[in-house]
Structure formats: structure tokens, C-alpha cells
PDB file of C-alpha atoms in Angstrom:
ATOM      1  CA  MET A  15     -20.958 -22.932 -38.604  1.00  0.00           C
ATOM      2  CA  GLY A  16     -19.290 -24.319 -41.757  1.00  0.00           C
ATOM      3  CA  ASP A  17     -18.487 -27.614 -39.886  1.00  0.00           C
ATOM      4  CA  ARG A  18     -22.061 -28.043 -38.797  1.00  0.00           C
ATOM      5  CA  ALA A  19     -23.432 -27.097 -42.261  1.00  0.00           C
ATOM      6  CA  GLY A  20     -21.361 -29.884 -43.962  1.00  0.00           C
ATOM      7  CA  ILE A  21     -18.586 -27.854 -45.558  1.00  0.00           C
ATOM      8  CA  GLY A  22     -15.792 -30.200 -46.414  1.00  0.00           C
ATOM      9  CA  ALA A  23     -12.742 -28.138 -45.521  1.00  0.00           C
ATOM     10  CA  LEU A  24     -12.191 -24.738 -43.812  1.00  0.00           C
ATOM     11  CA  TRP A  25      -9.099 -22.831 -44.986  1.00  0.00           C
ATOM     12  CA  VAL A  26      -7.053 -20.158 -43.337  1.00  0.00           C
ATOM     13  CA  SER A  27      -4.465 -18.165 -45.289  1.00  0.00           C
ATOM     14  CA  ASP A  28      -1.379 -16.084 -44.269  1.00  0.00           C
ATOM     15  CA  VAL A  29      -2.425 -13.349 -46.807  1.00  0.00           C
ATOM     16  CA  HIS A  30      -5.865 -12.006 -47.844  1.00  0.00           C
ATOM     17  CA  PRO A  31      -7.053 -14.400 -50.492  1.00  0.00           C
ATOM     18  CA  LEU A  32      -8.279 -11.637 -52.857  1.00  0.00           C
ATOM     19  CA  ASP A  33      -5.752  -8.814 -52.702  1.00  0.00           C
ATOM     20  CA  ARG A  34      -2.784 -10.730 -51.208  1.00  0.00           C
ATOM     21  CA  ARG A  35      -2.384  -8.383 -48.205  1.00  0.00           C
ATOM     22  CA  PRO A  36      -0.663  -9.958 -45.186  1.00  0.00           C
ATOM     23  CA  ALA A  37      -3.303 -11.471 -42.926  1.00  0.00           C
ATOM     24  CA  THR A  38      -3.997  -9.778 -39.575  1.00  0.00           C
ATOM     25  CA  THR A  39      -3.882 -13.133 -37.782  1.00  0.00           C
ATOM     26  CA  ASP A  40      -1.099 -15.796 -38.097  1.00  0.00           C
ATOM     27  CA  ALA A  41      -2.747 -18.566 -40.133  1.00  0.00           C
ATOM     28  CA  LEU A  42      -1.243 -21.489 -37.970  1.00  0.00           C
ATOM     29  CA  LEU A  43      -2.455 -19.718 -34.742  1.00  0.00           C
ATOM     30  CA  ALA A  44      -5.952 -19.092 -36.262  1.00  0.00           C
ATOM     31  CA  LEU A  45      -6.446 -22.698 -37.332  1.00  0.00           C
ATOM     32  CA  SER A  46      -5.231 -23.883 -33.912  1.00  0.00           C
ATOM     33  CA  LEU A  47      -7.777 -21.675 -32.170  1.00  0.00           C
ATOM     34  CA  VAL A  48     -10.746 -23.062 -34.170  1.00  0.00           C
ATOM     35  CA  ALA A  49      -9.523 -26.674 -34.148  1.00  0.00           C
ATOM     36  CA  PRO A  50     -11.348 -27.602 -30.962  1.00  0.00           C
ATOM     37  CA  MET A  51     -14.658 -26.549 -32.508  1.00  0.00           C
ATOM     38  CA  VAL A  52     -14.222 -28.451 -35.721  1.00  0.00           C
ATOM     39  CA  GLN A  53     -15.497 -31.947 -35.401  1.00  0.00           C
ATOM     40  CA  ARG A  54     -15.851 -33.212 -38.973  1.00  0.00           C
ATOM     41  CA  ALA A  55     -14.400 -30.827 -41.651  1.00  0.00           C
ATOM     42  CA  ARG A  56     -10.824 -30.872 -42.616  1.00  0.00           C
ATOM     43  CA  GLY A  57      -8.735 -27.843 -41.585  1.00  0.00           C
ATOM     44  CA  GLY A  58      -6.489 -26.215 -44.166  1.00  0.00           C
ATOM     45  CA  VAL A  59      -3.647 -23.732 -43.806  1.00  0.00           C
ATOM     46  CA  MET A  60      -2.347 -21.835 -46.794  1.00  0.00           C
ATOM     47  CA  LEU A  61       1.282 -20.556 -46.333  1.00  0.00           C
ATOM     48  CA  THR A  62       3.900 -18.646 -48.276  1.00  0.00           C
ATOM     49  CA  PRO A  63       7.106 -20.415 -47.113  1.00  0.00           C
ATOM     50  CA  ALA A  64      10.457 -18.850 -46.804  1.00  0.00           C
ATOM     51  CA  PRO A  65      13.566 -20.756 -47.838  1.00  0.00           C
ATOM     52  CA  GLY A  66      14.925 -22.791 -44.855  1.00  0.00           C
ATOM     53  CA  SER A  67      11.725 -22.797 -42.971  1.00  0.00           C
ATOM     54  CA  ALA A  68      10.724 -26.379 -43.652  1.00  0.00           C
ATOM     55  CA  ASP A  69      11.607 -27.714 -40.125  1.00  0.00           C
ATOM     56  CA  ASP A  70       9.626 -25.040 -38.414  1.00  0.00           C
ATOM     57  CA  VAL A  71       6.642 -25.485 -40.648  1.00  0.00           C
ATOM     58  CA  ALA A  72       6.696 -29.266 -40.218  1.00  0.00           C
ATOM     59  CA  ARG A  73       6.860 -28.970 -36.481  1.00  0.00           C
ATOM     60  CA  MET A  74       3.930 -26.468 -36.272  1.00  0.00           C
ATOM     61  CA  THR A  75       1.766 -28.324 -38.832  1.00  0.00           C
ATOM     62  CA  GLY A  76       2.559 -31.609 -37.131  1.00  0.00           C
ATOM     63  CA  THR A  77       0.957 -30.082 -33.924  1.00  0.00           C
ATOM     64  CA  LEU A  78      -2.017 -28.906 -35.858  1.00  0.00           C
ATOM     65  CA  GLN A  79      -2.402 -32.326 -37.416  1.00  0.00           C
ATOM     66  CA  GLU A  80      -2.801 -33.683 -33.807  1.00  0.00           C
ATOM     67  CA  GLU A  81      -5.228 -31.031 -32.834  1.00  0.00           C
ATOM     68  CA  LEU A  82      -7.413 -31.759 -35.914  1.00  0.00           C
ATOM     69  CA  ALA A  83      -7.260 -35.523 -35.322  1.00  0.00           C
ATOM     70  CA  GLY A  84      -5.477 -36.089 -38.669  1.00  0.00           C
ATOM     71  CA  ARG A  85      -7.716 -33.928 -40.753  1.00  0.00           C
ATOM     72  CA  LEU A  86      -5.136 -31.200 -41.749  1.00  0.00           C
ATOM     73  CA  GLU A  87      -4.367 -30.069 -45.267  1.00  0.00           C
ATOM     74  CA  VAL A  88      -1.304 -27.944 -46.061  1.00  0.00           C
ATOM     75  CA  GLY A  89      -1.202 -25.477 -48.953  1.00  0.00           C
ATOM     76  CA  LEU A  90       1.907 -23.718 -50.165  1.00  0.00           C
ATOM     77  CA  ARG A  91       2.466 -20.815 -52.526  1.00  0.00           C
ATOM     78  CA  LEU A  92       5.584 -20.851 -54.593  1.00  0.00           C
ATOM     79  CA  GLY A  93       6.680 -17.526 -53.133  1.00  0.00           C
ATOM     80  CA  ARG A  94      10.494 -17.071 -53.189  1.00  0.00           C
ATOM     81  CA  LEU A  95      10.994 -20.773 -53.896  1.00  0.00           C
ATOM     82  CA  GLY A  96      11.729 -21.915 -57.379  1.00  0.00           C
ATOM     83  CA  PRO A  97      10.097 -25.050 -58.789  1.00  0.00           C
ATOM     84  CA  ILE A  98      13.043 -27.347 -57.966  1.00  0.00           C
ATOM     85  CA  ALA A  99      13.531 -25.742 -54.504  1.00  0.00           C
ATOM     86  CA  PHE A 100       9.744 -26.194 -53.934  1.00  0.00           C
ATOM     87  CA  GLU A 101       9.986 -29.928 -54.684  1.00  0.00           C
ATOM     88  CA  ALA A 102      12.848 -30.206 -52.127  1.00  0.00           C
ATOM     89  CA  TYR A 103      10.814 -28.170 -49.560  1.00  0.00           C
ATOM     90  CA  ILE A 104       7.824 -30.617 -49.779  1.00  0.00           C
ATOM     91  CA  ALA A 105      10.289 -33.567 -49.544  1.00  0.00           C
ATOM     92  CA  ALA A 106      11.691 -31.988 -46.370  1.00  0.00           C
ATOM     93  CA  LEU A 107       8.247 -31.552 -44.803  1.00  0.00           C
ATOM     94  CA  ARG A 108       7.322 -35.134 -45.564  1.00  0.00           C
ATOM     95  CA  ARG A 109      10.575 -36.454 -43.999  1.00  0.00           C
ATOM     96  CA  GLN A 110       9.775 -34.582 -40.764  1.00  0.00           C
ATOM     97  CA  TRP A 111       6.106 -35.737 -40.847  1.00  0.00           C
ATOM     98  CA  SER A 112       7.078 -39.348 -41.438  1.00  0.00           C
ATOM     99  CA  GLU A 113       8.815 -39.422 -38.127  1.00  0.00           C
ATOM    100  CA  SER A 114       5.564 -39.178 -36.254  1.00  0.00           C
ATOM    101  CA  ASP A 115       2.816 -41.764 -36.158  1.00  0.00           C
ATOM    102  CA  ARG A 116       0.243 -39.314 -37.347  1.00  0.00           C
ATOM    103  CA  PRO A 117      -1.082 -39.547 -40.964  1.00  0.00           C
ATOM    104  CA  MET A 118       0.729 -37.316 -43.348  1.00  0.00           C
ATOM    105  CA  PRO A 119      -1.282 -34.298 -44.546  1.00  0.00           C
ATOM    106  CA  PRO A 120      -1.845 -33.713 -48.244  1.00  0.00           C
ATOM    107  CA  VAL A 121       0.061 -30.846 -49.847  1.00  0.00           C
ATOM    108  CA  SER A 122      -1.414 -28.448 -52.319  1.00  0.00           C
ATOM    109  CA  LEU A 123       0.513 -25.970 -54.626  1.00  0.00           C
ATOM    110  CA  GLN A 124      -0.822 -22.556 -55.325  1.00  0.00           C
ATOM    111  CA  THR A 125       0.974 -20.716 -58.203  1.00  0.00           C
ATOM    112  CA  GLU A 126       0.983 -19.960 -61.866  1.00  0.00           C
ATOM    113  CA  LEU A 127       1.065 -23.255 -63.650  1.00  0.00           C
ATOM    114  CA  GLY A 128       2.886 -24.356 -66.817  1.00  0.00           C
ATOM    115  CA  PRO A 129       5.353 -27.048 -68.173  1.00  0.00           C
ATOM    116  CA  SER A 130       8.272 -25.244 -66.553  1.00  0.00           C
ATOM    117  CA  LEU A 131       6.748 -25.955 -63.119  1.00  0.00           C
ATOM    118  CA  ALA A 132       6.825 -29.652 -63.669  1.00  0.00           C
ATOM    119  CA  PRO A 133       9.082 -30.317 -60.560  1.00  0.00           C
ATOM    120  CA  ALA A 134       6.555 -28.511 -58.341  1.00  0.00           C
ATOM    121  CA  VAL A 135       3.496 -30.139 -59.753  1.00  0.00           C
ATOM    122  CA  ARG A 136       5.304 -33.600 -59.507  1.00  0.00           C
ATOM    123  CA  ALA A 137       5.751 -33.043 -55.738  1.00  0.00           C
ATOM    124  CA  ALA A 138       2.338 -31.731 -54.683  1.00  0.00           C
ATOM    125  CA  ASP A 139      -0.839 -33.742 -54.166  1.00  0.00           C
ATOM    126  CA  ASP A 140      -3.131 -30.913 -55.479  1.00  0.00           C
ATOM    127  CA  ALA A 141      -2.873 -27.741 -57.424  1.00  0.00           C
ATOM    128  CA  VAL A 142      -4.967 -24.653 -56.478  1.00  0.00           C
ATOM    129  CA  LEU A 143      -5.866 -22.614 -59.553  1.00  0.00           C
ATOM    130  CA  VAL A 144      -6.422 -18.913 -58.879  1.00  0.00           C
ATOM    131  CA  ALA A 145      -7.285 -16.766 -61.891  1.00  0.00           C
ATOM    132  CA  GLY A 146      -9.163 -13.636 -62.945  1.00  0.00           C
ATOM    133  CA  THR A 147     -12.142 -15.346 -64.631  1.00  0.00           C
ATOM    134  CA  LEU A 148     -13.895 -18.754 -64.890  1.00  0.00           C
ATOM    135  CA  GLU A 149     -12.539 -18.970 -68.424  1.00  0.00           C
ATOM    136  CA  ASP A 150      -8.958 -18.358 -67.044  1.00  0.00           C
ATOM    137  CA  ILE A 151      -9.623 -21.289 -64.569  1.00  0.00           C
ATOM    138  CA  GLU A 152     -10.503 -23.553 -67.468  1.00  0.00           C
ATOM    139  CA  ALA A 153      -7.258 -22.580 -69.255  1.00  0.00           C
ATOM    140  CA  LEU A 154      -5.145 -23.092 -66.117  1.00  0.00           C
ATOM    141  CA  ALA A 155      -6.587 -26.599 -65.686  1.00  0.00           C
ATOM    142  CA  LYS A 156      -5.242 -27.482 -69.150  1.00  0.00           C
ATOM    143  CA  GLU A 157      -1.962 -26.120 -68.218  1.00  0.00           C
ATOM    144  CA  ALA A 158      -1.831 -28.150 -64.957  1.00  0.00           C
ATOM    145  CA  ARG A 159      -2.415 -31.292 -66.948  1.00  0.00           C
ATOM    146  CA  ALA A 160       0.328 -30.283 -69.388  1.00  0.00           C
ATOM    147  CA  ALA A 161       2.621 -29.780 -66.460  1.00  0.00           C
ATOM    148  CA  CYS A 162       1.804 -33.251 -65.180  1.00  0.00           C
ATOM    149  CA  ALA A 163       2.617 -34.738 -68.589  1.00  0.00           C
ATOM    150  CA  ALA A 164       5.954 -32.825 -68.740  1.00  0.00           C
ATOM    151  CA  SER A 165       6.876 -34.365 -65.317  1.00  0.00           C
ATOM    152  CA  GLY A 166       5.780 -37.943 -66.281  1.00  0.00           C
ATOM    153  CA  ARG A 167       2.886 -37.992 -63.888  1.00  0.00           C
ATOM    154  CA  ASP A 168      -0.557 -39.179 -64.729  1.00  0.00           C
ATOM    155  CA  PRO A 169      -2.807 -36.106 -64.733  1.00  0.00           C
ATOM    156  CA  ALA A 170      -5.570 -38.059 -63.127  1.00  0.00           C
ATOM    157  CA  THR A 171      -3.465 -38.255 -59.914  1.00  0.00           C
ATOM    158  CA  LEU A 172      -3.264 -34.447 -59.458  1.00  0.00           C
ATOM    159  CA  GLY A 173      -6.326 -32.976 -57.676  1.00  0.00           C
ATOM    160  CA  LEU A 174      -7.335 -29.608 -59.149  1.00  0.00           C
ATOM    161  CA  ALA A 175      -8.927 -27.011 -56.797  1.00  0.00           C
ATOM    162  CA  ALA A 176     -10.331 -23.576 -57.871  1.00  0.00           C
ATOM    163  CA  GLU A 177     -10.151 -20.746 -55.392  1.00  0.00           C
ATOM    164  CA  LEU A 178     -13.058 -18.317 -56.254  1.00  0.00           C
ATOM    165  CA  PRO A 179     -15.017 -15.667 -54.432  1.00  0.00           C
ATOM    166  CA  VAL A 180     -18.703 -16.503 -53.941  1.00  0.00           C
ATOM    167  CA  SER A 181     -21.863 -14.510 -53.546  1.00  0.00           C
ATOM    168  CA  ILE A 182     -24.968 -16.639 -53.748  1.00  0.00           C
ATOM    169  CA  GLY A 183     -28.476 -15.250 -52.903  1.00  0.00           C
ATOM    170  CA  ARG A 184     -32.012 -16.307 -52.921  1.00  0.00           C
ATOM    171  CA  THR A 185     -32.458 -13.677 -55.584  1.00  0.00           C
ATOM    172  CA  THR A 186     -29.862 -12.037 -57.965  1.00  0.00           C
ATOM    173  CA  ALA A 187     -30.469  -8.713 -56.218  1.00  0.00           C
ATOM    174  CA  GLU A 188     -29.445 -10.208 -52.939  1.00  0.00           C
ATOM    175  CA  ALA A 189     -26.272 -11.689 -54.449  1.00  0.00           C
ATOM    176  CA  TRP A 190     -25.500  -8.215 -55.860  1.00  0.00           C
ATOM    177  CA  ALA A 191     -26.038  -6.636 -52.383  1.00  0.00           C
ATOM    178  CA  ARG A 192     -23.649  -9.042 -50.720  1.00  0.00           C
ATOM    179  CA  TRP A 193     -21.049  -8.575 -53.411  1.00  0.00           C
ATOM    180  CA  GLU A 194     -21.092  -4.749 -53.284  1.00  0.00           C
ATOM    181  CA  SER A 195     -21.096  -4.667 -49.419  1.00  0.00           C
ATOM    182  CA  ASP A 196     -17.613  -6.264 -49.457  1.00  0.00           C
ATOM    183  CA  GLU A 197     -15.090  -3.886 -50.801  1.00  0.00           C
ATOM    184  CA  ALA A 198     -12.576  -6.536 -51.724  1.00  0.00           C
ATOM    185  CA  LEU A 199     -15.218  -8.324 -53.837  1.00  0.00           C
ATOM    186  CA  ALA A 200     -16.781  -5.153 -55.383  1.00  0.00           C
ATOM    187  CA  GLY A 201     -13.456  -4.234 -57.002  1.00  0.00           C
ATOM    188  CA  LEU A 202     -12.895  -7.518 -58.832  1.00  0.00           C
ATOM    189  CA  GLY A 203     -14.971  -6.859 -61.929  1.00  0.00           C
ATOM    190  CA  ARG A 204     -18.242  -8.433 -63.246  1.00  0.00           C
ATOM    191  CA  PRO A 205     -19.117 -11.087 -60.592  1.00  0.00           C
ATOM    192  CA  ALA A 206     -20.663 -13.454 -63.169  1.00  0.00           C
ATOM    193  CA  GLU A 207     -17.285 -13.737 -64.887  1.00  0.00           C
ATOM    194  CA  VAL A 208     -14.964 -13.825 -61.792  1.00  0.00           C
ATOM    195  CA  ALA A 209     -16.986 -15.630 -59.202  1.00  0.00           C
ATOM    196  CA  ILE A 210     -19.616 -18.167 -58.297  1.00  0.00           C
ATOM    197  CA  PHE A 211     -22.417 -15.579 -58.325  1.00  0.00           C
ATOM    198  CA  GLY A 212     -26.139 -15.249 -58.509  1.00  0.00           C
ATOM    199  CA  THR A 213     -29.015 -17.536 -57.513  1.00  0.00           C
ATOM    200  CA  LEU A 214     -28.635 -21.116 -56.512  1.00  0.00           C
ATOM    201  CA  GLU A 215     -29.585 -22.256 -60.085  1.00  0.00           C
ATOM    202  CA  GLN A 216     -26.976 -19.937 -61.647  1.00  0.00           C
ATOM    203  CA  GLY A 217     -24.375 -21.217 -59.252  1.00  0.00           C
ATOM    204  CA  HIS A 218     -25.180 -24.767 -60.160  1.00  0.00           C
ATOM    205  CA  GLU A 219     -24.363 -23.990 -63.813  1.00  0.00           C
ATOM    206  CA  GLN A 220     -21.069 -22.396 -62.929  1.00  0.00           C
ATOM    207  CA  VAL A 221     -20.088 -25.368 -60.739  1.00  0.00           C
ATOM    208  CA  ILE A 222     -20.979 -27.844 -63.551  1.00  0.00           C
ATOM    209  CA  ARG A 223     -18.779 -25.805 -65.854  1.00  0.00           C
ATOM    210  CA  LEU A 224     -15.822 -26.074 -63.459  1.00  0.00           C
ATOM    211  CA  ALA A 225     -16.483 -29.888 -62.963  1.00  0.00           C
ATOM    212  CA  HIS A 226     -16.230 -30.352 -66.703  1.00  0.00           C
ATOM    213  CA  ALA A 227     -12.890 -28.492 -66.802  1.00  0.00           C
ATOM    214  CA  GLY A 228     -11.575 -31.079 -64.385  1.00  0.00           C
ATOM    215  CA  ILE A 229     -11.982 -29.089 -61.053  1.00  0.00           C
ATOM    216  CA  SER A 230     -12.682 -31.427 -58.083  1.00  0.00           C
ATOM    217  CA  ASP A 231     -12.404 -29.022 -55.204  1.00  0.00           C
ATOM    218  CA  LEU A 232     -13.878 -25.585 -54.858  1.00  0.00           C
ATOM    219  CA  ARG A 233     -12.301 -23.303 -52.295  1.00  0.00           C
ATOM    220  CA  CYS A 234     -14.776 -20.456 -51.707  1.00  0.00           C
ATOM    221  CA  VAL A 235     -13.886 -16.955 -50.539  1.00  0.00           C
ATOM    222  CA  LEU A 236     -16.936 -15.896 -48.580  1.00  0.00           C
ATOM    223  CA  PRO A 237     -18.189 -12.207 -48.557  1.00  0.00           C
ATOM    224  CA  GLU A 238     -17.742 -10.397 -45.317  1.00  0.00           C
ATOM    225  CA  VAL A 239     -21.390  -9.672 -44.667  1.00  0.00           C
ATOM    226  CA  VAL A 240     -23.638  -9.923 -41.582  1.00  0.00           C
ATOM    227  CA  ASP A 241     -25.737 -12.777 -43.019  1.00  0.00           C
ATOM    228  CA  VAL A 242     -22.797 -14.977 -44.050  1.00  0.00           C
ATOM    229  CA  HIS A 243     -24.634 -17.851 -42.390  1.00  0.00           C
ATOM    230  CA  ASP A 244     -27.190 -17.770 -45.352  1.00  0.00           C
ATOM    231  CA  VAL A 245     -24.307 -17.797 -47.888  1.00  0.00           C
ATOM    232  CA  ILE A 246     -22.939 -20.920 -46.182  1.00  0.00           C
ATOM    233  CA  ALA A 247     -26.486 -22.512 -46.234  1.00  0.00           C
ATOM    234  CA  GLN A 248     -26.692 -21.738 -50.024  1.00  0.00           C
ATOM    235  CA  LEU A 249     -23.237 -23.351 -50.514  1.00  0.00           C
ATOM    236  CA  THR A 250     -24.290 -26.574 -48.918  1.00  0.00           C
ATOM    237  CA  ALA A 251     -27.008 -26.880 -51.610  1.00  0.00           C
ATOM    238  CA  LEU A 252     -24.758 -25.702 -54.363  1.00  0.00           C
ATOM    239  CA  SER A 253     -21.682 -27.940 -54.314  1.00  0.00           C
ATOM    240  CA  ILE A 254     -21.508 -30.575 -51.500  1.00  0.00           C
ATOM    241  CA  GLY A 255     -21.524 -33.981 -53.046  1.00  0.00           C
ATOM    242  CA  THR A 256     -19.479 -35.680 -55.789  1.00  0.00           C
ATOM    243  CA  VAL A 257     -18.417 -34.521 -59.121  1.00  0.00           C
ATOM    244  CA  ASP A 258     -20.320 -37.378 -60.741  1.00  0.00           C
ATOM    245  CA  VAL A 259     -23.704 -35.672 -60.192  1.00  0.00           C
ATOM    246  CA  LEU A 260     -22.575 -32.392 -61.678  1.00  0.00           C
ATOM    247  CA  ALA A 261     -23.692 -33.118 -65.224  1.00  0.00           C
ATOM    248  CA  PRO A 262     -26.041 -31.314 -67.703  1.00  0.00           C
ATOM    249  CA  GLY A 263     -29.593 -32.208 -66.901  1.00  0.00           C
ATOM    250  CA  SER A 264     -28.942 -33.539 -63.469  1.00  0.00           C
ATOM    251  CA  PRO A 265     -31.557 -32.690 -60.845  1.00  0.00           C
ATOM    252  CA  ARG A 266     -30.792 -29.488 -58.967  1.00  0.00           C
ATOM    253  CA  SER A 267     -30.395 -29.430 -55.200  1.00  0.00           C
ATOM    254  CA  ARG A 268     -33.367 -28.012 -53.306  1.00  0.00           C
ATOM    255  CA  ALA A 269     -32.725 -24.595 -51.867  1.00  0.00           C
ATOM    256  CA  PRO A 270     -32.201 -24.561 -48.087  1.00  0.00           C
ATOM    257  CA  GLU A 271     -34.880 -23.145 -45.828  1.00  0.00           C
ATOM    258  CA  PRO A 272     -34.507 -19.414 -45.003  1.00  0.00           C
ATOM    259  CA  PRO A 273     -32.781 -18.726 -41.677  1.00  0.00           C
ATOM    260  CA  LYS A 274     -35.134 -18.242 -38.793  1.00  0.00           C
ATOM    261  CA  GLY A 275     -36.602 -14.719 -38.870  1.00  0.00           C
ATOM    262  CA  TRP A 276     -35.305 -14.104 -42.455  1.00  0.00           C
ATOM    263  CA  GLY A 277     -37.452 -11.831 -44.544  1.00  0.00           C
ATOM    264  CA  GLY A 278     -35.099  -9.792 -46.518  1.00  0.00           C
ATOM    265  CA  ARG A 279     -32.660  -7.232 -45.278  1.00  0.00           C
ATOM    266  CA  PRO A 280     -31.723  -3.599 -45.730  1.00  0.00           C
ATOM    267  CA  ARG A 281     -29.206  -2.784 -48.454  1.00  0.00           C
ATOM    268  CA  PHE A 282     -26.693  -1.574 -45.710  1.00  0.00           C
ATOM    269  CA  PRO A 283     -27.303  -3.463 -42.494  1.00  0.00           C
ATOM    270  CA  THR A 284     -26.812  -1.565 -39.285  1.00  0.00           C
ATOM    271  CA  THR A 285     -26.254  -4.526 -37.005  1.00  0.00           C
TER     272      THR A 285
END
């Protein structure tokens, strides 16, 4: 559904993206299962690597790269690896990947950021910023650029992604209903502060704010609701495009047409 709608990348994680519980399905296996259905979007797998696992991860991601026709992205959390060990881990992955004739997947780093993590930031293609609020994301973006400077790397060469929960509705009430229907989202706090939340117009303002902070990629944690297809439709109008158009005063995207048969829904759907 996301592939057909025009979503740029579909990510699978080895832990729940909000409360960090272990995932019920192996992330590599899950992405492998959906790979035949994904014709255009990139496929991303977010892993928490164990020391000494680089050879196995390189082999499995190499297979995924083939299944996705070269559209794989690999994300890594720092986990038990220190910044220096992380840099070596990525180097080991790239050595293994270089032995095949497939394109090398980009690698993103997800962790707390700061000048002490310069080796890790130096090695990754992108940094994934995960924080409590939109204000925290803006602060982390500054820290990521400081880490680049500490490593001698041009900050413009490091992609910055923000991982945030999303609940967009055709009305604020609908956005609230989706938010409160998902227990993992409902416990996060005030959604306007910790998520892309509200109507399409309100979402536009939040995305513009992130773009001005230097965020170039938005990784959305979707609510687990029966009408998630409508959330995906709203997202295509919210953020697909280039950062260049996300400027104050720029024309807003037209809202997508309601799904066939849509006419509102009960507070607690029964089907």
C-alpha cells in the first residue's frame, strides 16, 4: 500500500520503534517477505548489531539487496558497540558488500548524538534522530552537525532523518481518535509536541519546522488502526517531495480524496 501510494522507503525494525520491545518478527525475514511486493520504494531494515556479527549481517543484507533490486537501506543502533567499534563494524560490512557486484546500501546510525560520537558519525551515511519532542529533534540536529565538525566531516554530507510517530486526520478529532486507539502512541504525551499530529495543514507546519532544522528524511511510525490506509494517503499529501518546497508561504498540498465509502467512523471500530 505504501509503495503504491508513493512512500519513499518502508522500514522494518528489530524492536518496537516506540517502546523498544523486541519485535515479534525477525526484521530481515519480514523485509524479505514483502520485498516481492515492493516495486518502487526503498526497503529499510533497522538492526541492533551484536559484536562480531558483521559477517552474518553483511551476508543477509546482501541477499536482501538482491531481492530489492538494489533499493536496500541498512540502519544500525549503537547498541553494545562503542563509537570506535561502530566505525569498524560499518567498515567490515562495506568490505563484505564490496565483494559483490551489487550497489552498496547506505548505512544510517540511530543513537544519542554528540561530539564524543564523532567516529560513528564519520562512518555513517545518515543519522536518525529519535527524541521526546520536536524541540528535542531540533537540538539533536545541532548536535549531529557538531559531531560532524568534530570528525572533520562536512555536515552537509550527513543526511539527517527524524523518526516520529504520526497521526494525521481530516479533522483534529479524527487524529485524536487514531492516536488514542493505539496504546503505544497514547502513552507518549501531548501529540502536538511529540509527533506529526493534527490536520493536513497542521502537519505541513510541523514538517516545515523540521526541514528548517536540517531534517531531510522523515521516518513515520504509523498508528495501528483499521483505517491506516487513510493515514498513508494523508502522508503522501503531507511530505512527499523535496525539502526545497517546504518553506513558509509555499502552497500547501491538496488533501487526498477520501477512501471509497469513507464517511466517518466509530470511535472504537468493531471490524
